[in-house]
XYZ file of C-alpha atoms in Angstrom:
730
model
C 0.000 0.000 0.000
C 2.983 2.292 -0.238
C 2.861 5.491 1.762
C -0.596 4.690 3.097
C 0.912 2.225 5.530
C 2.979 4.964 7.230
C 0.085 7.387 7.747
C -1.076 7.309 11.389
C -4.509 8.599 10.394
C -5.328 5.399 8.532
C -6.599 2.084 9.872
C -7.156 -1.160 7.967
C -9.983 -3.659 8.303
C -10.667 -6.968 6.586
C -13.986 -8.631 5.791
C -14.535 -12.144 4.507
C -17.355 -14.382 3.352
C -17.581 -18.138 3.168
C -16.395 -19.728 -0.088
C -18.946 -20.903 -2.638
C -18.850 -23.570 -5.305
C -18.921 -22.099 -8.805
C -21.054 -23.373 -11.672
C -20.816 -23.233 -15.445
C -22.891 -20.342 -16.743
C -26.288 -20.978 -18.314
C -28.414 -18.188 -16.740
C -28.021 -15.595 -13.997
C -28.765 -18.156 -11.297
C -25.509 -19.900 -12.275
C -23.467 -17.027 -10.828
C -22.370 -16.829 -7.218
C -23.095 -13.411 -5.748
C -21.335 -11.825 -2.758
C -22.323 -8.578 -1.044
C -19.937 -6.444 1.031
C -20.477 -3.208 2.929
C -17.721 -0.606 2.480
C -17.520 1.730 5.519
C -17.458 5.537 5.172
C -14.176 7.466 4.771
C -12.516 4.548 2.970
C -9.540 5.617 0.864
C -8.486 2.212 -0.470
C -10.447 -0.934 -1.241
C -8.612 -4.134 -2.097
C -10.345 -7.290 -3.256
C -8.450 -10.508 -2.535
C -9.796 -13.202 -4.867
C -8.992 -16.851 -4.244
C -9.876 -19.691 -6.607
C -9.149 -23.370 -6.048
C -10.282 -26.778 -7.248
C -9.471 -30.425 -6.777
C -6.771 -32.546 -8.387
C -8.911 -35.310 -9.885
C -8.930 -36.276 -13.573
C -12.132 -34.289 -14.162
C -10.541 -31.056 -12.910
C -9.072 -28.842 -15.614
C -7.683 -25.335 -15.527
C -10.708 -23.208 -16.460
C -11.116 -19.460 -16.604
C -13.173 -17.785 -13.884
C -14.939 -14.500 -14.650
C -15.427 -12.086 -11.735
C -17.630 -8.974 -11.919
C -17.706 -5.931 -9.620
C -20.368 -3.287 -9.189
C -21.327 -0.642 -6.664
C -24.883 -0.310 -5.387
C -26.450 -3.296 -7.189
C -25.594 -6.721 -8.598
C -23.711 -6.559 -11.893
C -25.744 -6.903 -15.077
C -23.856 -9.491 -17.118
C -24.282 -11.098 -20.532
C -21.696 -13.877 -21.050
C -23.740 -15.528 -23.824
C -23.996 -12.356 -25.909
C -27.798 -12.408 -25.978
C -30.028 -9.422 -26.677
C -31.797 -7.413 -23.989
C -35.449 -6.329 -24.165
C -36.327 -3.163 -26.024
C -35.704 0.139 -24.231
C -33.383 -1.537 -21.726
C -30.309 0.454 -20.757
C -27.308 -1.625 -19.704
C -23.868 -0.347 -18.824
C -20.831 -2.528 -19.575
C -19.738 -4.529 -16.554
C -16.328 -4.214 -14.940
C -14.797 -7.673 -14.891
C -11.549 -9.576 -14.490
C -10.668 -13.093 -15.600
C -8.546 -15.326 -13.419
C -7.220 -18.871 -13.308
C -6.107 -21.046 -10.419
C -4.565 -19.016 -7.594
C -4.996 -15.548 -6.118
C -5.709 -12.159 -7.677
C -6.105 -8.698 -6.141
C -8.003 -5.633 -7.368
C -7.399 -2.153 -5.921
C -9.922 0.716 -5.973
C -8.950 4.131 -4.621
C -11.533 6.220 -2.769
C -14.444 3.767 -3.173
C -17.997 4.877 -2.545
C -19.330 3.777 0.845
C -22.188 1.314 0.834
C -22.986 -2.000 -0.799
C -20.538 -3.535 -3.252
C -21.337 -6.717 -5.163
C -19.004 -9.395 -6.512
C -20.293 -12.060 -8.920
C -18.331 -15.016 -10.296
C -19.006 -17.911 -12.642
C -17.270 -20.485 -14.835
C -17.372 -20.436 -18.666
C -20.718 -21.085 -20.410
C -22.002 -24.608 -19.887
C -22.019 -27.244 -22.605
C -25.818 -27.712 -22.202
C -25.194 -31.370 -21.351
C -27.677 -32.780 -18.871
C -25.594 -34.553 -16.260
C -27.003 -37.078 -13.844
C -26.085 -35.941 -10.380
C -23.606 -38.266 -8.710
C -23.178 -40.593 -11.699
C -20.056 -39.033 -13.207
C -17.442 -37.437 -10.894
C -17.339 -33.680 -11.289
C -14.807 -31.107 -10.217
C -15.606 -28.613 -7.476
C -14.394 -25.112 -8.324
C -14.394 -22.967 -5.190
C -14.228 -19.176 -5.116
C -13.799 -16.879 -2.111
C -13.455 -13.071 -2.101
C -12.037 -11.123 0.835
C -12.267 -7.363 1.237
C -9.488 -5.259 2.759
C -10.284 -1.583 3.378
C -8.113 1.296 4.530
C -10.094 4.179 5.989
C -9.347 7.543 7.546
C -10.067 8.156 11.208
C -9.213 11.877 11.111
C -11.121 13.781 8.440
C -11.436 17.549 8.320
C -14.951 18.911 7.888
C -15.240 21.509 5.161
C -18.067 23.882 6.046
C -19.710 26.018 3.345
C -18.156 29.480 2.877
C -15.657 28.905 5.698
C -11.981 28.797 4.608
C -10.167 25.759 5.942
C -6.338 26.156 6.122
C -4.407 23.143 4.901
C -0.718 22.266 4.751
C 0.575 19.475 2.520
C 3.948 17.859 3.032
C 4.353 14.076 3.068
C 0.756 12.900 3.295
C -2.426 14.072 1.558
C -5.229 15.950 3.289
C -8.574 14.218 3.680
C -11.615 16.474 3.713
C -15.324 15.986 3.374
C -18.304 18.242 2.937
C -21.974 17.480 3.473
C -24.203 18.282 0.507
C -27.767 18.995 1.680
C -30.830 18.391 -0.420
C -31.792 20.897 -3.095
C -28.206 21.889 -3.761
C -27.946 23.134 -7.305
C -24.188 23.668 -7.554
C -21.069 23.077 -5.506
C -17.935 25.131 -6.019
C -14.627 24.012 -4.510
C -11.802 26.532 -4.515
C -8.210 26.614 -3.312
C -7.312 30.152 -2.258
C -3.937 31.653 -1.413
C -2.093 28.560 -2.542
C 1.719 28.695 -2.322
C 4.601 26.243 -2.073
C 7.533 27.290 0.162
C 6.660 30.936 -0.317
C 6.525 30.841 -4.126
C 3.418 31.366 -6.212
C 1.599 28.498 -7.884
C -0.461 25.650 -6.578
C 1.038 22.165 -7.235
C -1.979 20.302 -5.818
C -4.120 17.485 -7.193
C -7.665 17.622 -5.889
C -9.771 14.420 -6.056
C -13.485 14.927 -5.439
C -16.057 12.179 -5.091
C -15.911 8.409 -4.721
C -15.151 5.674 -7.206
C -18.018 3.464 -8.373
C -18.120 0.586 -10.829
C -18.766 0.102 -13.663
C -19.045 3.861 -14.250
C -16.658 6.246 -12.525
C -17.309 10.002 -12.677
C -14.952 11.030 -9.915
C -13.516 14.505 -10.581
C -9.772 15.164 -10.527
C -8.512 18.744 -10.583
C -4.808 19.394 -11.086
C -3.686 22.864 -10.073
C -0.276 23.476 -11.632
C -0.702 26.930 -13.142
C 0.926 30.124 -11.878
C -2.327 31.446 -10.445
C -2.945 31.226 -6.734
C -6.590 30.261 -7.066
C -7.891 26.978 -8.447
C -11.572 26.071 -8.532
C -13.886 23.249 -9.517
C -17.611 23.668 -10.264
C -19.886 20.646 -9.772
C -23.485 20.889 -11.051
C -26.102 18.778 -9.258
C -23.878 17.110 -6.645
C -25.315 14.071 -4.813
C -27.928 15.157 -2.288
C -27.987 14.277 1.388
C -24.549 12.712 1.714
C -20.934 13.398 2.535
C -18.655 14.182 -0.369
C -15.043 13.066 -0.078
C -12.248 15.476 -1.046
C -8.571 14.486 -1.133
C -5.783 17.029 -1.691
C -2.324 15.723 -2.592
C 0.846 17.736 -3.117
C 2.648 17.557 -6.468
C 5.664 19.556 -5.304
C 7.760 16.696 -3.940
C 8.208 15.080 -0.515
C 10.212 17.934 1.043
C 8.218 20.900 -0.287
C 5.441 22.373 1.826
C 2.239 23.530 0.148
C -0.268 25.719 1.987
C -3.706 26.848 0.869
C -7.221 27.582 2.077
C -9.971 25.210 0.968
C -13.324 26.915 0.432
C -16.639 25.298 -0.492
C -19.628 27.281 -1.714
C -23.088 25.819 -2.178
C -25.737 27.252 -4.485
C -29.151 26.277 -3.174
C -32.576 26.655 -4.713
C -36.076 26.336 -3.396
C -38.398 23.598 -4.662
C -41.889 24.569 -5.755
C -44.026 21.826 -4.220
C -47.203 21.496 -6.265
C -49.081 19.351 -3.765
C -48.120 21.665 -0.915
C -49.516 24.648 -2.785
C -52.746 22.734 -3.424
C -52.953 21.933 0.272
C -52.552 25.605 1.181
C -55.231 26.549 -1.291
C -57.696 24.004 0.077
C -57.042 25.105 3.657
C -57.740 28.709 2.704
C -61.067 27.632 1.132
C -60.362 29.460 -2.068
C -63.145 29.208 -4.595
C -62.930 28.429 -8.261
C -63.462 25.652 -10.688
C -61.093 22.747 -11.233
C -59.353 24.309 -14.190
C -58.756 27.833 -12.908
C -59.103 27.738 -9.153
C -55.727 26.125 -8.386
C -52.682 28.133 -7.491
C -50.264 28.580 -10.373
C -48.048 25.608 -11.057
C -44.989 27.842 -10.977
C -44.107 31.068 -9.182
C -44.210 34.419 -10.860
C -41.216 35.662 -12.795
C -40.647 38.284 -10.115
C -40.168 35.500 -7.599
C -37.827 33.678 -9.959
C -35.614 36.733 -10.190
C -35.049 36.964 -6.454
C -31.711 35.512 -5.450
C -30.543 37.536 -2.501
C -31.016 37.067 1.184
C -31.579 33.984 3.251
C -34.556 32.083 2.092
C -34.837 34.173 -1.072
C -32.898 31.801 -3.316
C -34.625 31.272 -6.676
C -36.879 28.348 -7.417
C -34.928 25.666 -9.262
C -37.450 22.854 -9.703
C -41.092 21.930 -9.483
C -41.395 19.097 -6.996
C -44.009 16.369 -7.446
C -44.218 14.068 -4.396
C -44.312 10.382 -5.350
C -45.428 8.010 -2.577
C -43.842 4.584 -2.507
C -46.206 1.608 -2.385
C -44.586 -1.732 -1.520
C -46.450 -4.583 -3.197
C -44.259 -7.636 -2.626
C -40.643 -8.733 -2.485
C -38.669 -6.525 -4.898
C -41.977 -5.113 -6.132
C -42.784 -1.412 -5.699
C -45.187 0.986 -7.381
C -44.858 4.784 -7.522
C -47.852 7.050 -8.099
C -47.528 10.859 -8.172
C -50.110 12.615 -6.036
C -50.814 15.120 -8.813
C -50.804 15.106 -12.560
C -47.308 15.861 -13.790
C -47.319 19.104 -15.764
C -44.216 20.164 -17.654
C -43.253 23.743 -18.505
C -40.219 25.502 -19.897
C -39.327 27.765 -16.971
C -37.946 25.036 -14.660
C -37.693 21.228 -14.467
C -40.470 19.118 -13.018
C -38.841 16.576 -10.709
C -40.126 13.246 -9.347
C -38.182 11.388 -6.672
C -38.294 7.568 -6.494
C -37.201 6.132 -3.166
C -35.086 3.068 -3.996
C -32.680 3.403 -1.085
C -33.828 0.590 1.196
C -30.956 -1.684 0.191
C -33.379 -4.398 -0.984
C -34.645 -2.725 -4.181
C -31.580 -3.245 -6.351
C -32.439 -6.850 -7.206
C -35.295 -6.054 -9.604
C -35.943 -4.004 -12.744
C -36.998 -0.353 -12.676
C -39.487 0.472 -15.437
C -40.306 4.063 -16.381
C -43.022 4.720 -18.947
C -44.022 8.255 -20.016
C -46.762 9.325 -22.406
C -48.391 12.535 -23.643
C -51.678 13.009 -25.454
C -51.613 13.886 -29.119
C -53.439 17.151 -28.587
C -51.345 18.221 -25.586
C -48.049 18.781 -27.352
C -47.315 20.993 -30.335
C -45.308 19.951 -33.345
C -42.330 22.177 -32.542
C -42.134 21.401 -28.820
C -40.192 18.696 -27.063
C -40.416 17.244 -23.570
C -36.892 16.326 -22.508
C -36.531 13.772 -19.706
C -33.451 12.816 -17.707
C -33.366 9.878 -15.280
C -30.549 10.074 -12.722
C -29.541 8.717 -9.344
C -28.425 10.647 -6.232
C -29.500 14.072 -7.576
C -31.704 15.405 -10.389
C -30.498 16.989 -13.595
C -31.411 20.698 -13.446
C -29.421 22.290 -16.282
C -31.778 21.869 -19.236
C -31.347 25.515 -20.204
C -27.566 25.136 -20.485
C -27.171 21.621 -21.870
C -29.088 18.449 -22.625
C -26.283 16.004 -21.873
C -28.185 14.518 -18.874
C -25.065 14.441 -16.695
C -24.862 15.379 -13.034
C -21.699 15.840 -11.023
C -20.921 12.117 -10.686
C -23.576 10.300 -12.714
C -24.374 9.850 -16.377
C -28.145 9.839 -16.626
C -30.529 8.168 -19.036
C -32.050 10.653 -21.532
C -35.580 10.326 -22.923
C -37.757 12.620 -25.025
C -41.411 13.046 -25.956
C -42.708 14.844 -29.008
C -45.728 15.002 -31.297
C -44.240 12.247 -33.450
C -43.032 10.121 -30.525
C -45.587 10.449 -27.756
C -44.420 7.520 -25.628
C -41.043 6.697 -24.097
C -40.036 3.703 -21.979
C -36.883 3.005 -20.021
C -35.971 -0.254 -18.268
C -33.055 -0.288 -15.830
C -32.104 -3.782 -14.637
C -30.746 -3.876 -11.090
C -30.906 -0.129 -10.322
C -28.348 1.206 -7.868
C -29.382 1.623 -4.261
C -30.167 5.347 -4.083
C -32.861 7.930 -4.610
C -33.690 8.126 -8.305
C -34.963 11.290 -9.986
C -36.971 12.049 -13.095
C -36.390 15.545 -14.429
C -38.744 16.809 -17.150
C -38.714 20.139 -18.950
C -40.322 21.595 -22.052
C -37.961 22.724 -24.799
C -38.680 24.571 -28.055
C -35.519 24.339 -30.160
C -36.841 26.481 -33.021
C -38.756 29.159 -31.128
C -38.104 29.321 -27.375
C -40.779 31.994 -26.846
C -43.518 29.565 -27.834
C -42.737 27.461 -24.773
C -43.156 30.245 -22.221
C -46.901 29.746 -21.791
C -47.106 26.105 -22.880
C -48.193 23.458 -20.419
C -47.882 19.734 -21.234
C -49.380 17.022 -18.974
C -47.363 13.810 -18.887
C -48.751 10.445 -17.818
C -46.272 8.400 -15.794
C -46.102 4.679 -15.031
C -43.362 3.943 -12.530
C -42.762 0.595 -10.889
C -40.118 -1.861 -9.739
C -40.673 -5.546 -10.539
C -38.554 -8.663 -9.940
C -38.572 -9.601 -13.643
C -39.672 -7.601 -16.662
C -43.019 -8.942 -17.977
C -42.558 -11.883 -15.612
C -39.989 -13.344 -18.073
C -42.645 -13.789 -20.762
C -44.319 -17.049 -21.835
C -41.000 -18.859 -22.314
C -39.373 -18.095 -18.983
C -39.808 -18.389 -15.260
C -39.031 -15.582 -12.816
C -37.118 -16.963 -9.842
C -36.090 -15.207 -6.646
C -32.473 -15.875 -5.744
C -30.817 -15.327 -2.370
C -27.361 -14.696 -1.046
C -27.536 -14.598 2.733
C -30.300 -12.047 3.474
C -30.218 -10.316 0.088
C -32.855 -11.199 -2.523
C -32.612 -10.661 -6.262
C -34.461 -12.027 -9.289
C -33.502 -13.757 -12.524
C -35.178 -15.372 -15.528
C -34.799 -19.062 -16.351
C -35.671 -19.558 -20.037
C -37.059 -22.555 -21.917
C -37.719 -23.740 -25.456
C -34.471 -22.274 -26.753
C -35.316 -18.715 -25.705
C -32.500 -16.784 -24.081
C -31.619 -13.371 -22.749
C -32.131 -11.282 -19.634
C -35.942 -11.512 -19.863
C -36.184 -14.523 -22.202
C -36.810 -12.277 -25.225
C -33.924 -13.436 -27.447
C -35.413 -15.834 -30.020
C -32.242 -16.453 -32.020
C -32.218 -20.115 -30.952
C -35.889 -20.427 -30.015
C -38.164 -23.252 -31.047
C -41.182 -22.510 -33.188
C -44.670 -23.360 -31.975
C -44.701 -26.355 -34.327
C -41.412 -27.601 -32.880
C -42.784 -27.200 -29.357
C -45.869 -29.235 -30.227
C -43.759 -31.953 -31.845
C -41.527 -32.080 -28.759
C -44.553 -32.345 -26.471
C -46.063 -35.124 -28.578
C -42.784 -37.037 -28.589
C -42.352 -36.848 -24.820
C -45.966 -37.726 -24.033
C -46.911 -40.265 -26.722
C -43.673 -42.198 -26.261
C -45.078 -43.273 -22.888
C -47.824 -45.220 -24.683
C -45.261 -47.961 -25.229
C -45.876 -48.875 -21.594
C -49.116 -50.434 -22.850
C -46.967 -53.358 -24.008
C -45.597 -54.305 -20.544
C -49.004 -53.564 -19.022
C -50.712 -55.978 -21.405
C -48.047 -58.654 -20.979
C -48.177 -58.305 -17.181
C -51.928 -58.755 -17.072
C -51.706 -61.681 -19.505
C -49.133 -63.370 -17.259
C -50.979 -62.561 -14.011
C -48.407 -60.001 -12.793
C -51.071 -57.613 -11.574
C -48.914 -55.524 -9.213
C -46.345 -54.974 -11.931
C -49.076 -53.958 -14.368
C -50.431 -51.374 -11.931
C -46.942 -49.888 -11.447
C -46.445 -49.591 -15.218
C -49.845 -47.946 -15.584
C -48.958 -45.470 -12.817
C -45.645 -44.658 -14.510
C -47.246 -44.180 -17.939
C -49.935 -41.861 -16.579
C -47.720 -39.539 -14.559
C -44.839 -39.499 -17.043
C -47.280 -38.464 -19.781
C -48.822 -35.599 -17.852
C -45.554 -34.499 -16.250
C -43.969 -33.947 -19.648
C -47.155 -32.267 -20.866
C -46.813 -29.827 -17.957
C -43.037 -29.447 -18.274
C -43.245 -27.726 -21.664
C -43.121 -23.930 -22.032
C -45.210 -21.622 -24.139
C -48.392 -22.800 -25.813
C -47.902 -26.586 -25.810
C -48.465 -27.107 -22.095
C -51.095 -28.892 -19.997
C -50.951 -29.265 -16.210
C -53.586 -31.378 -14.454
C -51.805 -31.124 -11.086
C -49.127 -29.047 -9.445
C -45.862 -29.240 -11.411
C -43.826 -30.401 -8.424
C -46.339 -33.163 -7.693
C -46.249 -34.408 -11.273
C -42.457 -34.413 -11.316
C -42.241 -36.326 -8.039
C -44.724 -38.953 -9.207
C -42.888 -39.342 -12.529
C -39.537 -39.925 -10.835
C -41.121 -42.293 -8.324
C -42.888 -44.312 -11.002
C -39.733 -44.694 -13.113
C -37.680 -45.990 -10.194
C -40.347 -48.364 -8.886
C -40.928 -49.743 -12.415
C -37.297 -50.823 -12.644
C -37.458 -52.174 -9.088
C -40.516 -54.400 -9.595
C -39.287 -55.636 -13.002
C -35.996 -56.910 -11.580
C -37.617 -58.507 -8.521
C -40.221 -60.131 -10.736
C -37.378 -61.719 -12.745
C -35.926 -63.102 -9.482
C -38.918 -65.447 -9.057
C -39.247 -64.992 -5.308
C -41.975 -66.447 -3.188
C -45.121 -64.349 -3.390
C -45.052 -63.126 0.204
C -41.383 -62.114 0.059
C -41.780 -60.512 -3.358
C -44.655 -58.288 -2.277
C -42.888 -57.296 0.922
C -39.866 -56.214 -1.123
C -42.152 -54.409 -3.552
C -43.595 -52.341 -0.705
C -40.302 -51.726 1.105
C -38.610 -50.680 -2.149
C -41.385 -48.212 -2.925
C -41.031 -46.670 0.528
C -37.265 -46.379 0.093
C -37.724 -44.690 -3.287
C -40.229 -42.265 -1.797
C -37.821 -41.328 0.993
C -34.756 -40.958 -1.221
C -36.557 -38.854 -3.827
C -37.771 -36.539 -1.104
C -34.168 -35.974 -0.006
C -32.726 -35.416 -3.485
C -34.871 -35.947 -6.542
C -32.077 -35.901 -9.129
C -29.326 -37.875 -7.397
C -28.353 -40.932 -9.468
C -27.702 -43.230 -6.517
C -31.184 -42.700 -5.129
C -32.376 -44.841 -8.043
C -29.289 -46.891 -8.780
C -28.801 -48.031 -5.171
C -32.116 -49.904 -4.785
C -31.886 -51.221 -8.365
C -28.412 -52.671 -7.768
C -29.735 -54.331 -4.621
C -32.575 -55.837 -6.671
C -30.071 -57.108 -9.260
C -28.043 -58.743 -6.486
C -31.183 -60.484 -5.226
C -32.020 -61.671 -8.747
C -28.499 -62.944 -9.460
C -28.401 -64.717 -6.101
C -31.668 -66.532 -6.815
C -30.556 -67.482 -10.312
C -27.223 -68.835 -9.054
C -29.059 -70.728 -6.314
C -31.327 -72.384 -8.869
C -28.386 -73.168 -11.117
C -26.675 -74.915 -8.230
C -29.718 -76.938 -7.230
C -30.621 -78.003 -10.750
C -27.054 -78.264 -12.035
C -28.206 -76.459 -15.131
C -28.133 -72.873 -16.357
C -31.105 -70.780 -15.294
C -33.271 -69.887 -17.153
C -32.984 -73.249 -18.831
C -34.354 -72.396 -22.269
C -31.921 -70.934 -24.798
C -34.866 -69.373 -26.619
C -35.547 -67.385 -23.452
C -32.013 -66.042 -23.502
C -31.841 -65.266 -27.217
C -35.292 -63.828 -27.862
C -36.128 -62.207 -24.511
C -33.321 -61.686 -22.018
C -30.562 -60.498 -24.346
C -32.815 -58.007 -26.233
C -34.234 -56.739 -22.946
C -30.806 -56.311 -21.352
C -29.497 -54.623 -24.505
C -32.392 -52.162 -24.546
C -31.900 -51.407 -20.842
C -28.165 -50.845 -21.386
C -28.767 -48.485 -24.298
C -31.422 -46.641 -22.273
C -29.047 -46.117 -19.334
C -26.272 -44.986 -21.692
C -28.521 -42.410 -23.351
C -29.880 -41.196 -20.020
C -26.478 -40.697 -18.421
C -24.203 -39.575 -21.259
C -26.071 -38.336 -24.327
C -28.816 -35.992 -23.106
C -28.387 -32.270 -23.726
C -30.759 -29.321 -23.602
C -30.991 -29.310 -27.390
C -31.707 -33.010 -27.969
C -33.650 -33.641 -24.752
C -36.967 -34.079 -26.534
C -35.619 -36.858 -28.727
C -33.244 -38.639 -26.367
C -35.697 -38.645 -23.465
C -38.455 -39.955 -25.718
C -36.129 -42.787 -26.771
C -35.460 -43.409 -23.061
C -39.208 -43.837 -22.487
C -39.516 -46.330 -25.335
C -36.447 -48.325 -24.384
C -37.507 -48.483 -20.729
C -40.973 -49.748 -21.652
C -39.593 -52.163 -24.254
C -37.011 -53.650 -21.911
C -39.697 -54.240 -19.274
C -41.842 -56.055 -21.865
C -38.944 -58.335 -22.853
C -37.628 -58.994 -19.343
C -40.894 -59.890 -17.630
C -40.819 -63.626 -16.832
C -43.441 -65.914 -18.360
C -46.480 -66.896 -16.433
C -46.424 -69.870 -14.109
C -47.022 -73.148 -15.869
C -50.022 -73.989 -13.731
C -51.620 -70.568 -14.299
C -53.895 -69.909 -17.241
C -53.570 -66.752 -19.355
C -55.657 -63.817 -18.157
C -56.184 -65.733 -14.900
C -57.098 -62.621 -13.022
C -60.665 -62.685 -14.320
C -61.066 -66.281 -13.148
C -59.655 -65.582 -9.707
C -61.885 -62.663 -8.850
C -64.787 -64.785 -7.449
C -62.401 -66.638 -5.156
C -62.449 -63.813 -2.628
C -60.019 -64.774 0.165
C -58.817 -68.148 -1.162
C -55.093 -67.431 -1.334
C -53.803 -70.725 0.097
C -52.153 -71.903 -3.103
C -48.988 -73.996 -2.952
C -46.101 -71.830 -4.150
C -43.411 -74.437 -3.951
C -40.499 -73.314 -6.042
C -39.789 -76.695 -7.589
C -43.134 -76.607 -9.408
C -42.083 -73.571 -11.468
C -40.966 -74.339 -14.952
C -39.535 -71.511 -17.014
C -39.789 -71.879 -20.758
């Protein structure tokens, strides 16, 4: 840290968060987000980034992308997708790192929330079965080291503050109250060792990412005075000022620091209406109200305390909290725009929990309300409003580049979407401008309709996406998970999207492929395997309607809750494999049905713990295979002959069934991707049903086909002899 370490006015602090496992990027939920709080009066912020992973064969040296942003989570786009219309996105500040440690330094950071997001390269879209193939764990941990000042000089307005620079810089700060129009910083009487000149570098403001509008003033000229004028400085906060000598380590520089604030009075429309109503003034609705702006004589007054000129027309906007990361703003009065001063609306987004959504601003004027040669200019800014429409239309305040909008007779509607707005007070400044004839705007009055709200996801991610709330510790933010090939921040990028016809074909493939379970159902009933038939029927029913509900867009049908359908589908698939293998083992009836029930209960428990873990299904199935092999070996030993005894059974039934099951498992575990899921999973359905039809054992020799209909009148007569030696497998 250089000379900072020898300054007694500075103290260092370190903050850390627990490491998180990184994931390959597919959507915003794939990132790992960290939030840190930078304390006030911080002069240096250092991020210490640590990345590590295992040493197994599946671990390779991959590139990790780390993003930084002040005030809100970073808006990222690793896949290069398009954003929705009218969305304004600033480029993200990022670094790329490999295995090891990396540090990032930021001088004079803004106090408040800072966010760090990290992810691995884009995913391959391969659907991996959890726990089946060993994966590599990539772990990322950021630490924050801050150096802050414990002795800061307070710079009061219009009060000269003597300063002497030698080895170390001077740290100052000034509080900027609300409704400050301009701030002027000036160095007076500056001299170095008695000579004229002012070798001082003045740094004003705090660094933010990705944008950084911190002002740096270098005073190296022969004049003794050096000044900096800041229009629309941030309201209601302390402004950091650092003065550093450029004259060398042994040269003393003295000067007086002076700050001057230019304030203006807001014209509160609602307050004037309240005064009018309390005075019981008469008049109709169109003419009885007090004027929406003060008289020109009042505007000209600028002397004396309390006589500062009006600088804006203030429209109060109450905040209405609707839900998590969901806020609506409604002005108390109709917003009227004139040319004499800006009309300003303040949006309170400073709770610290509003930066995880999308701020939507929609403005509209009636066709008859605006003339052809007039223009309503709008500037959306944070921290302070833009008030200099008469001087410039660049929509830039002291430390913030705003978002410009405009309304005219030819373009009567304007919309702005800001994903993840910074934690701050946001301002809408509107003013009427007549570029061709300014005099025509003096008496013009344009009403503007406003729609202002904060939502978790824009348009709820549309018909091809799902809006999900994400959490990192106590902080909530939202992201869109897209389907059917749609991509982008709000699932509006259709460059790889499926057409409606393709969606219908995919739905038909995934649902109708389950009809192949009619084959094992029919064979089971024909061979008197009634329990097995009921399990196959259960699997066919819920797999069909789960995949009908799992589709996005128009080709979707949900008869039950999605989570319920998914659970029943997974349960039916596992139990189908379980009962098929145990049926092949040829156990005694009582033992077989006990294992059927116990296996179903085990599947239900394991799927509740982790629905997608491979061993939750493979574990019970391997146990069933061990039981089957044990029984077959036992019979081979007793009969001194291979079991099953018929070679036709092996050639025409067992080998095709085992081959189909092997191919099905191979496709399910290694070949499924997001792009071919509709085809590969449909093939999995058909192979699973076909293998069950081939592997089911034949009926007992002493049992007639379709014996279930003949057994129904028997009621409770279940005392049949199930001696194993009577079974003959053909």
